[in-house]
Every structure is written in C-alpha cells, then in structure tokens.
mmCIF file of C-alpha atoms (C1' of nucleotides) in Angstrom:
data_model
loop_
_atom_site.group_PDB
_atom_site.id
_atom_site.type_symbol
_atom_site.label_atom_id
_atom_site.label_comp_id
_atom_site.label_asym_id
_atom_site.label_seq_id
_atom_site.Cartn_x
_atom_site.Cartn_y
_atom_site.Cartn_z
ATOM 1 C CA MET A 1 -20.304 26.859 -45.403
ATOM 2 C CA VAL A 2 -21.152 24.329 -42.761
ATOM 3 C CA ARG A 3 -21.210 25.232 -39.090
ATOM 4 C CA MET A 4 -18.150 23.979 -37.248
ATOM 5 C CA THR A 5 -19.532 22.262 -34.206
ATOM 6 C CA PRO A 6 -17.096 20.743 -31.710
ATOM 7 C CA GLN A 7 -17.962 17.283 -33.013
ATOM 8 C CA ARG A 8 -17.153 18.266 -36.587
ATOM 9 C CA ARG A 9 -13.996 20.061 -35.607
ATOM 10 C CA VAL A 10 -12.623 17.123 -33.640
ATOM 11 C CA LEU A 11 -13.640 14.673 -36.347
ATOM 12 C CA LEU A 12 -11.884 16.705 -39.039
ATOM 13 C CA ASP A 13 -8.890 17.301 -36.822
ATOM 14 C CA GLU A 14 -8.564 13.624 -35.992
ATOM 15 C CA LEU A 15 -8.798 12.705 -39.650
ATOM 16 C CA LYS A 16 -6.213 15.280 -40.676
ATOM 17 C CA GLY A 17 -3.797 13.896 -38.121
ATOM 18 C CA THR A 18 -3.663 10.406 -39.573
ATOM 19 C CA HIS A 19 -2.899 8.706 -42.848
ATOM 20 C CA ASP A 20 -4.463 5.330 -42.186
ATOM 21 C CA HIS A 21 -7.844 6.001 -43.816
ATOM 22 C CA PRO A 22 -9.922 4.983 -40.788
ATOM 23 C CA SER A 23 -13.422 3.553 -40.977
ATOM 24 C CA ALA A 24 -16.305 5.285 -39.247
ATOM 25 C CA ASP A 25 -16.211 3.112 -36.148
ATOM 26 C CA LEU A 26 -12.439 3.404 -35.766
ATOM 27 C CA LEU A 27 -12.772 7.167 -36.013
ATOM 28 C CA TYR A 28 -15.587 6.956 -33.499
ATOM 29 C CA GLU A 29 -13.300 5.289 -30.977
ATOM 30 C CA ARG A 30 -10.591 7.875 -31.480
ATOM 31 C CA VAL A 31 -12.902 10.851 -31.297
ATOM 32 C CA ARG A 32 -14.525 9.453 -28.189
ATOM 33 C CA LYS A 33 -11.292 9.976 -26.285
ATOM 34 C CA ARG A 34 -11.771 13.697 -26.732
ATOM 35 C CA LEU A 35 -15.582 13.805 -26.797
ATOM 36 C CA PRO A 36 -16.698 10.887 -24.637
ATOM 37 C CA ARG A 37 -20.392 11.523 -25.196
ATOM 38 C CA ILE A 38 -20.345 11.626 -28.996
ATOM 39 C CA SER A 39 -22.495 9.017 -30.687
ATOM 40 C CA LEU A 40 -21.831 6.793 -33.681
ATOM 41 C CA GLY A 41 -24.794 8.353 -35.462
ATOM 42 C CA THR A 42 -23.232 11.779 -35.162
ATOM 43 C CA VAL A 43 -19.971 10.442 -36.536
ATOM 44 C CA TYR A 44 -21.711 9.004 -39.589
ATOM 45 C CA ARG A 45 -23.853 12.089 -40.108
ATOM 46 C CA ASN A 46 -20.897 14.424 -39.935
ATOM 47 C CA LEU A 47 -18.633 12.311 -42.085
ATOM 48 C CA ASP A 48 -21.327 12.409 -44.734
ATOM 49 C CA LEU A 49 -21.709 16.128 -44.316
ATOM 50 C CA LEU A 50 -17.984 16.848 -44.401
ATOM 51 C CA SER A 51 -17.600 14.800 -47.550
ATOM 52 C CA GLU A 52 -20.513 16.594 -49.206
ATOM 53 C CA GLU A 53 -18.818 19.865 -48.318
ATOM 54 C CA GLY A 54 -15.674 18.588 -49.970
ATOM 55 C CA LEU A 55 -13.623 18.792 -46.793
ATOM 56 C CA ILE A 56 -12.853 15.079 -46.743
ATOM 57 C CA HIS A 57 -13.054 12.154 -49.140
ATOM 58 C CA LYS A 58 -15.275 9.156 -48.638
ATOM 59 C CA LEU A 59 -13.613 6.023 -49.965
ATOM 60 C CA GLN A 60 -15.212 2.702 -50.663
ATOM 61 C CA LEU A 61 -12.367 0.295 -50.151
ATOM 62 C CA GLY A 62 -12.992 -3.365 -49.537
ATOM 63 C CA GLY A 63 -16.625 -3.283 -48.543
ATOM 64 C CA GLN A 64 -16.330 -0.747 -45.769
ATOM 65 C CA MET A 65 -16.360 3.023 -46.026
ATOM 66 C CA ARG A 66 -13.122 4.736 -45.154
ATOM 67 C CA PHE A 67 -12.315 8.403 -44.835
ATOM 68 C CA ASP A 68 -9.409 10.553 -45.941
ATOM 69 C CA ALA A 69 -8.658 14.194 -45.214
ATOM 70 C CA ASP A 70 -5.861 14.262 -47.795
ATOM 71 C CA LEU A 71 -7.538 15.911 -50.758
ATOM 72 C CA THR A 72 -4.565 15.784 -53.108
ATOM 73 C CA HIS A 73 -4.777 13.542 -56.139
ATOM 74 C CA HIS A 74 -3.618 10.067 -55.221
ATOM 75 C CA CYS A 75 -4.589 6.392 -55.278
ATOM 76 C CA HIS A 76 -4.775 3.675 -52.641
ATOM 77 C CA VAL A 77 -3.427 0.197 -51.993
ATOM 78 C CA ARG A 78 -5.329 -2.139 -49.778
ATOM 79 C CA CYS A 79 -3.775 -5.110 -48.039
ATOM 80 C CA GLU A 80 -6.024 -8.088 -48.616
ATOM 81 C CA GLN A 81 -4.783 -9.712 -45.422
ATOM 82 C CA CYS A 82 -4.910 -7.083 -42.697
ATOM 83 C CA GLY A 83 -7.101 -4.573 -44.513
ATOM 84 C CA CYS A 84 -4.779 -1.611 -44.041
ATOM 85 C CA VAL A 85 -4.780 1.109 -46.678
ATOM 86 C CA ASP A 86 -1.844 3.190 -47.889
ATOM 87 C CA ASP A 87 -1.507 6.097 -50.274
ATOM 88 C CA VAL A 88 0.064 5.615 -53.679
ATOM 89 C CA ASP A 89 1.302 8.180 -56.162
ATOM 90 C CA CYS A 90 -0.732 8.345 -59.280
ATOM 91 C CA GLN A 91 -0.471 9.832 -62.735
ATOM 92 C CA ALA A 92 -2.760 12.616 -63.851
ATOM 93 C CA PRO A 93 -6.359 11.550 -64.468
ATOM 94 C CA GLU A 94 -5.927 12.042 -68.204
ATOM 95 C CA HIS A 95 -3.568 9.109 -68.304
ATOM 96 C CA VAL A 96 -6.317 6.786 -67.242
ATOM 97 C CA GLU A 97 -7.630 6.866 -70.781
ATOM 98 C CA GLN A 98 -4.456 5.198 -71.935
ATOM 99 C CA ALA A 99 -5.260 2.125 -69.957
ATOM 100 C CA PHE A 100 -9.042 2.079 -69.877
ATOM 101 C CA ILE A 101 -11.455 2.665 -72.692
ATOM 102 C CA ALA A 102 -14.287 5.003 -71.770
ATOM 103 C CA PRO A 103 -17.726 3.456 -72.138
ATOM 104 C CA ASN A 104 -20.090 4.494 -74.906
ATOM 105 C CA GLY A 105 -23.261 6.398 -74.138
ATOM 106 C CA TYR A 106 -22.481 7.020 -70.487
ATOM 107 C CA ARG A 107 -21.715 10.477 -69.222
ATOM 108 C CA ILE A 108 -18.628 9.770 -67.152
ATOM 109 C CA THR A 109 -18.363 11.548 -63.822
ATOM 110 C CA GLY A 110 -15.389 9.711 -62.404
ATOM 111 C CA HIS A 111 -13.654 6.421 -61.856
ATOM 112 C CA ARG A 112 -12.527 4.318 -58.962
ATOM 113 C CA PHE A 113 -9.218 2.569 -58.848
ATOM 114 C CA GLU A 114 -7.379 0.690 -56.159
ATOM 115 C CA TRP A 115 -4.469 -1.650 -55.956
ATOM 116 C CA VAL A 116 -4.911 -4.856 -54.004
ATOM 117 C CA GLY A 117 -1.969 -6.675 -52.513
ATOM 118 C CA VAL A 118 -0.104 -7.705 -49.397
ATOM 119 C CA CYS A 119 1.511 -5.048 -47.255
ATOM 120 C CA PRO A 120 5.170 -5.307 -46.143
ATOM 121 C CA GLN A 121 4.257 -6.258 -42.581
ATOM 122 C CA CYS A 122 1.990 -9.100 -43.641
ATOM 123 C CA GLN A 123 4.612 -10.341 -46.080
ATOM 124 C CA GLU A 124 7.096 -10.546 -43.233
ATOM 125 C CA GLN A 125 4.722 -12.387 -40.920
ATOM 126 C CA ASN A 126 3.932 -14.967 -43.592
ATOM 127 C CA GLY A 127 7.600 -15.667 -44.202
ATOM 128 C CA MET B 1 -14.624 -30.212 -59.300
ATOM 129 C CA VAL B 2 -17.697 -29.118 -57.472
ATOM 130 C CA ARG B 3 -20.852 -31.162 -57.515
ATOM 131 C CA MET B 4 -23.488 -29.695 -59.790
ATOM 132 C CA THR B 5 -26.629 -29.642 -57.707
ATOM 133 C CA PRO B 6 -29.839 -28.373 -59.299
ATOM 134 C CA GLN B 7 -29.495 -25.142 -57.319
ATOM 135 C CA ARG B 8 -25.991 -24.547 -58.619
ATOM 136 C CA ARG B 9 -26.910 -25.453 -62.163
ATOM 137 C CA VAL B 10 -29.873 -23.081 -62.282
ATOM 138 C CA LEU B 11 -27.884 -20.313 -60.590
ATOM 139 C CA LEU B 12 -25.065 -20.612 -63.108
ATOM 140 C CA ASP B 13 -27.490 -20.928 -65.997
ATOM 141 C CA GLU B 14 -29.427 -17.857 -64.928
ATOM 142 C CA LEU B 15 -26.229 -15.863 -64.573
ATOM 143 C CA LYS B 16 -24.953 -16.937 -67.976
ATOM 144 C CA GLY B 17 -28.175 -15.808 -69.581
ATOM 145 C CA THR B 18 -27.893 -12.198 -68.519
ATOM 146 C CA HIS B 19 -25.454 -9.324 -68.803
ATOM 147 C CA ASP B 20 -26.822 -7.075 -66.082
ATOM 148 C CA HIS B 21 -24.524 -8.189 -63.260
ATOM 149 C CA PRO B 22 -27.286 -9.014 -60.798
ATOM 150 C CA SER B 23 -26.937 -8.818 -57.041
ATOM 151 C CA ALA B 24 -27.542 -11.881 -54.891
ATOM 152 C CA ASP B 25 -31.118 -10.986 -54.020
ATOM 153 C CA LEU B 26 -32.034 -10.168 -57.614
ATOM 154 C CA LEU B 27 -30.611 -13.490 -58.675
ATOM 155 C CA TYR B 28 -32.554 -15.096 -55.837
ATOM 156 C CA GLU B 29 -35.801 -13.741 -57.217
ATOM 157 C CA ARG B 30 -35.029 -14.973 -60.707
ATOM 158 C CA VAL B 31 -33.910 -18.415 -59.618
ATOM 159 C CA ARG B 32 -36.964 -18.763 -57.414
ATOM 160 C CA LYS B 33 -39.158 -18.813 -60.507
ATOM 161 C CA ARG B 34 -37.539 -22.105 -61.436
ATOM 162 C CA LEU B 35 -36.783 -23.407 -57.934
ATOM 163 C CA PRO B 36 -39.488 -21.917 -55.705
ATOM 164 C CA ARG B 37 -38.127 -23.488 -52.518
ATOM 165 C CA ILE B 38 -34.545 -22.261 -52.831
ATOM 166 C CA SER B 39 -33.360 -20.052 -49.981
ATOM 167 C CA LEU B 40 -31.316 -16.873 -49.968
ATOM 168 C CA GLY B 41 -28.674 -18.586 -47.882
ATOM 169 C CA THR B 42 -28.205 -21.225 -50.546
ATOM 170 C CA VAL B 43 -27.879 -18.514 -53.179
ATOM 171 C CA TYR B 44 -25.137 -16.781 -51.219
ATOM 172 C CA ARG B 45 -23.360 -20.023 -50.382
ATOM 173 C CA ASN B 46 -23.348 -21.186 -53.968
ATOM 174 C CA LEU B 47 -22.351 -17.857 -55.440
ATOM 175 C CA ASP B 48 -19.360 -17.923 -53.115
ATOM 176 C CA LEU B 49 -18.572 -21.461 -54.090
ATOM 177 C CA LEU B 50 -18.939 -20.864 -57.822
ATOM 178 C CA SER B 51 -16.658 -17.860 -57.609
ATOM 179 C CA GLU B 52 -14.063 -19.815 -55.648
ATOM 180 C CA GLU B 53 -14.212 -22.457 -58.367
ATOM 181 C CA GLY B 54 -13.581 -19.732 -60.921
ATOM 182 C CA LEU B 55 -16.871 -20.339 -62.715
ATOM 183 C CA ILE B 56 -18.165 -16.826 -62.076
ATOM 184 C CA HIS B 57 -16.757 -13.495 -60.967
ATOM 185 C CA LYS B 58 -17.742 -11.731 -57.783
ATOM 186 C CA LEU B 59 -17.740 -7.978 -58.263
ATOM 187 C CA GLN B 60 -17.815 -5.330 -55.603
ATOM 188 C CA LEU B 61 -19.508 -2.447 -57.353
ATOM 189 C CA GLY B 62 -21.111 0.359 -55.413
ATOM 190 C CA GLY B 63 -21.410 -1.223 -52.010
ATOM 191 C CA GLN B 64 -23.254 -4.344 -53.036
ATOM 192 C CA MET B 65 -21.863 -7.573 -54.383
ATOM 193 C CA ARG B 66 -22.712 -8.339 -57.973
ATOM 194 C CA PHE B 67 -22.036 -11.411 -60.040
ATOM 195 C CA ASP B 68 -20.862 -11.995 -63.589
ATOM 196 C CA ALA B 69 -20.582 -15.201 -65.581
ATOM 197 C CA ASP B 70 -18.630 -13.465 -68.350
ATOM 198 C CA LEU B 71 -15.055 -14.437 -67.557
ATOM 199 C CA THR B 72 -13.408 -12.540 -70.391
ATOM 200 C CA HIS B 73 -11.213 -9.593 -69.549
ATOM 201 C CA HIS B 74 -13.326 -6.459 -69.320
ATOM 202 C CA CYS B 75 -14.211 -3.505 -67.082
ATOM 203 C CA HIS B 76 -17.468 -2.104 -65.773
ATOM 204 C CA VAL B 77 -19.367 1.181 -65.723
ATOM 205 C CA ARG B 78 -21.805 1.843 -62.967
ATOM 206 C CA CYS B 79 -24.597 4.374 -63.221
ATOM 207 C CA GLU B 80 -24.548 6.477 -60.075
ATOM 208 C CA GLN B 81 -28.247 7.203 -60.418
ATOM 209 C CA CYS B 82 -29.982 3.903 -61.108
ATOM 210 C CA GLY B 83 -27.144 1.606 -60.109
ATOM 211 C CA CYS B 84 -27.104 -0.416 -63.323
ATOM 212 C CA VAL B 85 -23.816 -1.906 -64.487
ATOM 213 C CA ASP B 86 -22.580 -2.365 -68.058
ATOM 214 C CA ASP B 87 -19.541 -4.001 -69.559
ATOM 215 C CA VAL B 88 -16.787 -1.894 -71.058
ATOM 216 C CA ASP B 89 -13.893 -2.878 -73.265
ATOM 217 C CA CYS B 90 -10.554 -2.569 -71.599
ATOM 218 C CA GLN B 91 -6.935 -2.592 -72.623
ATOM 219 C CA ALA B 92 -4.584 -5.322 -71.514
ATOM 220 C CA PRO B 93 -3.730 -5.341 -67.806
ATOM 221 C CA GLU B 94 -0.148 -4.333 -68.536
ATOM 222 C CA HIS B 95 -1.356 -0.929 -69.650
ATOM 223 C CA VAL B 96 -2.556 -0.175 -66.163
ATOM 224 C CA GLU B 97 0.984 0.814 -65.270
ATOM 225 C CA GLN B 98 0.718 3.652 -67.732
ATOM 226 C CA ALA B 99 -2.001 5.223 -65.673
ATOM 227 C CA PHE B 100 -1.266 4.069 -62.152
ATOM 228 C CA ILE B 101 2.007 3.832 -60.333
ATOM 229 C CA ALA B 102 2.461 0.591 -58.432
ATOM 230 C CA PRO B 103 2.970 1.037 -54.708
ATOM 231 C CA ASN B 104 6.307 0.427 -53.037
ATOM 232 C CA GLY B 105 6.784 -2.492 -50.673
ATOM 233 C CA TYR B 106 3.457 -4.141 -51.387
ATOM 234 C CA ARG B 107 3.249 -7.422 -53.235
ATOM 235 C CA ILE B 108 0.532 -6.623 -55.741
ATOM 236 C CA THR B 109 -2.037 -9.322 -56.409
ATOM 237 C CA GLY B 110 -4.494 -7.311 -58.456
ATOM 238 C CA HIS B 111 -6.357 -4.081 -58.938
ATOM 239 C CA ARG B 112 -9.920 -2.916 -59.163
ATOM 240 C CA PHE B 113 -11.153 -0.357 -61.625
ATOM 241 C CA GLU B 114 -14.572 0.924 -62.494
ATOM 242 C CA TRP B 115 -16.026 3.853 -64.331
ATOM 243 C CA VAL B 116 -18.747 5.848 -62.613
ATOM 244 C CA GLY B 117 -21.208 7.890 -64.607
ATOM 245 C CA VAL B 118 -24.773 8.327 -65.763
ATOM 246 C CA CYS B 119 -26.280 5.770 -68.094
ATOM 247 C CA PRO B 120 -28.049 6.790 -71.343
ATOM 248 C CA GLN B 121 -31.508 6.103 -69.911
ATOM 249 C CA CYS B 122 -30.962 8.247 -66.824
ATOM 250 C CA GLN B 123 -29.509 11.042 -68.970
ATOM 251 C CA GLU B 124 -32.698 11.037 -71.014
ATOM 252 C CA GLN B 125 -34.976 11.085 -67.985
ATOM 253 C CA ASN B 126 -33.134 14.026 -66.484
ATOM 254 C CA GLY B 127 -33.490 16.049 -69.662
ATOM 255 C "C1'" DT C 1 -23.956 -45.066 -44.100
ATOM 256 C "C1'" DT C 2 -21.345 -40.981 -44.586
ATOM 257 C "C1'" DG C 3 -20.664 -36.528 -45.936
ATOM 258 C "C1'" DC C 4 -22.098 -32.781 -48.483
ATOM 259 C "C1'" DT C 5 -26.133 -29.667 -49.398
ATOM 260 C "C1'" DT C 6 -30.289 -27.633 -48.360
ATOM 261 C "C1'" DG C 7 -34.083 -24.628 -46.138
ATOM 262 C "C1'" DC C 8 -35.067 -22.002 -42.449
ATOM 263 C "C1'" DA C 9 -34.353 -18.733 -39.146
ATOM 264 C "C1'" DA C 10 -31.487 -16.167 -36.382
ATOM 265 C "C1'" DA C 11 -27.477 -13.455 -35.916
ATOM 266 C "C1'" DG C 12 -24.014 -10.379 -37.647
ATOM 267 C "C1'" DG C 13 -21.667 -6.088 -39.303
ATOM 268 C "C1'" DG C 14 -21.998 -1.646 -41.062
ATOM 269 C "C1'" DT C 15 -24.955 2.234 -41.804
ATOM 270 C "C1'" DT C 16 -29.139 5.025 -41.561
ATOM 271 C "C1'" DT C 17 -33.109 7.000 -39.301
ATOM 272 C "C1'" DG C 18 -36.770 8.844 -35.867
ATOM 273 C "C1'" DC C 19 -37.309 11.408 -32.078
ATOM 274 C "C1'" DA C 20 -36.959 14.170 -28.063
ATOM 275 C "C1'" DT C 21 -33.495 17.115 -26.081
ATOM 276 C "C1'" DA C 22 -29.760 20.475 -26.211
ATOM 277 C "C1'" DG C 23 -27.448 24.258 -28.048
ATOM 278 C "C1'" DG C 24 -26.011 28.132 -31.213
ATOM 279 C "C1'" DA C 25 -27.408 32.285 -34.098
ATOM 280 C "C1'" DT D 1 -36.941 32.411 -30.398
ATOM 281 C "C1'" DC D 2 -36.081 29.286 -34.211
ATOM 282 C "C1'" DC D 3 -33.510 26.045 -36.449
ATOM 283 C "C1'" DT D 4 -29.911 23.009 -36.616
ATOM 284 C "C1'" DA D 5 -27.195 19.397 -34.321
ATOM 285 C "C1'" DT D 6 -26.897 15.906 -30.936
ATOM 286 C "C1'" DG D 7 -27.389 11.381 -28.254
ATOM 287 C "C1'" DC D 8 -29.745 7.396 -28.021
ATOM 288 C "C1'" DA D 9 -31.944 3.526 -29.656
ATOM 289 C "C1'" DA D 10 -34.250 1.193 -33.033
ATOM 290 C "C1'" DA D 11 -34.451 -0.033 -37.708
ATOM 291 C "C1'" DC D 12 -32.278 -1.131 -41.931
ATOM 292 C "C1'" DC D 13 -29.821 -3.659 -45.641
ATOM 293 C "C1'" DC D 14 -26.872 -7.096 -47.061
ATOM 294 C "C1'" DT D 15 -24.527 -11.132 -45.848
ATOM 295 C "C1'" DT D 16 -23.136 -14.990 -42.968
ATOM 296 C "C1'" DT D 17 -23.997 -18.754 -39.825
ATOM 297 C "C1'" DG D 18 -26.050 -22.727 -36.912
ATOM 298 C "C1'" DC D 19 -28.724 -26.452 -37.171
ATOM 299 C "C1'" DA D 20 -31.711 -30.230 -38.222
ATOM 300 C "C1'" DA D 21 -33.457 -32.523 -42.219
ATOM 301 C "C1'" DG D 22 -32.643 -34.163 -47.037
ATOM 302 C "C1'" DC D 23 -30.156 -36.085 -50.638
ATOM 303 C "C1'" DA D 24 -26.325 -38.238 -53.319
ATOM 304 C "C1'" DA D 25 -22.413 -41.372 -53.636
#
DNA sequence: TTGCTTGCAAAGGGTTTGCATAGGA
DNA sequence: TCCTATGCAAACCCTTTGCAAGCAA
C-alpha cells in the first residue's frame, strides 16, 4: 500500500469529486487551490503512482492523458470540438468479441475503445 | 487534387510499401535514403496533407501518431512491450453496437478501437 | 510572376527527470 | 536516522510554426 501523503490525498479527493476526466495540468490547477505549493512534477508522479496502485485509471483520450477515479466498467465519448469527455455505459467485455476479431499470435491484455462525436453543447452552438 | 511533389510521392510510395504503421520520424529516416535533403517538417506537413486528402490514414496508437496507407476497413493490435503494430481483421462497423452502447445526446462521428497485447516475438523473448 | 512547397531552425505542448531539500516512519 | 516524497527547473519527445528561398504553373 502506498503512503497517503497530503498531495496524494488531495489529488485523489479532487479526482473523485469530478466526472470530467481532467488532464494533469487541469488537475494541477485545481489541486493548487488547496495546496498552493504543489508542483506539476508531483502531480504527474503521483498520478502515475496512483494508477499503478489501481486507485485511478489513466486514460489516453485524444492525444492527452486524462484521469478517472471511477473504476467501474464503462466507456468514454470524446467531443472532437471542445475536447470534453463523458462516461458511456458499456456491455460486458466479453461482448467485444462479437464486434472485433481477436488477433492471431498476440497475447491480448486489453483493448481501448472510445466514441468520437460532438457533444450536446457544441451541437447547439453550431446551430 | 493535391499536387504530387517528389516529397509527397516518395512519402506515399514508402508508406504503401510497408505494413508496420511507421511513425513520422521513422518514415523520415526511410524517406531520407531517397531524398537526403528532406526535412522533418516537410514529412509532418505532407503526412497531414495526405491524410486530409484521404490518401492515407493517421492513427493515434499508444501516444504517438502512426500512418497507414492501407485504406481497407481493419483494426490494429499494439504490442505494449515493443510498440509494434499489426493489422487485425474486423467485423463490419455496424457490429460495434453489439459491444458498445452509443452515448446519449452526442452526435457520433466515429469510434476508435485497438487491441493491446504482447506480440509473438516479445512473448518468445520473455520465455 | 504568383502562389504553393520546401528546408531550416526555433518554438510549442505535454511529460519526465535530476537534484537538493523537507518530511514521515 | 534512513528512506521516501517534494519543489523546482531543466530536459525530453513529438509536433507545429515562421520565414526566406526554391520551384512549378
């Protein structure tokens, strides 16, 4: 078990209190309101550590890393215009095989899936 | 239609002659053997342009951009150890709905899927 | 000539790293 | 005390951009 330093606690707490899958620098800005002297390096180091410990998920959505404290099984939609990310319900992992054929020879350890689209707000703004 | 400069022709030709989904800098090294004075900037600019023209596909696999001249419908597996990428057969796009539930409110424009695993060569090396 | 394309180099964004200091067990 | 964690700054990788020169229509 990893030691719960104030930085880690606040980081985890901040992440648990949101559903917008923030990037490291966005999280950095939020955490800084509670720990003004925290550094970006510490944020990155601890996000890595927390994800290795399985306390959060590290997502690679649209080029930038994003983080999620919701560990339940779900997928994500990303708005290609504003970049926001929402949760989406998702069938059980087994059902993936119905749609995608597993590759030969590889030992499969996982898969990555995301929807890409335009979020309701952006649709409204574009008429 | 885009003008076919020597740089673009060689870039496209080089990409069509391989199936390993090279990154921009790998492609740069290969193209440089035929056009020693080409610059990385030109490689990036033309890969963008060729993908906008629909002549190649730009893939975002594992943090780095990779490029593919195979325009047929297929998926990819990425080896989490060596980073290599292979093609995988794939069911029709419609079947995606069987595995993933489309999000509410979003206008969906596409989806991204990739398998992650360990390639045969890396399996062998690790015993 | 005019406009697109290039090479070069610098800048950019996101992330990682080295190091001396600070802090907890 | 010892070892880990931190802040800070520099380095890093990949990609984009500005600009003057080059080339094609």
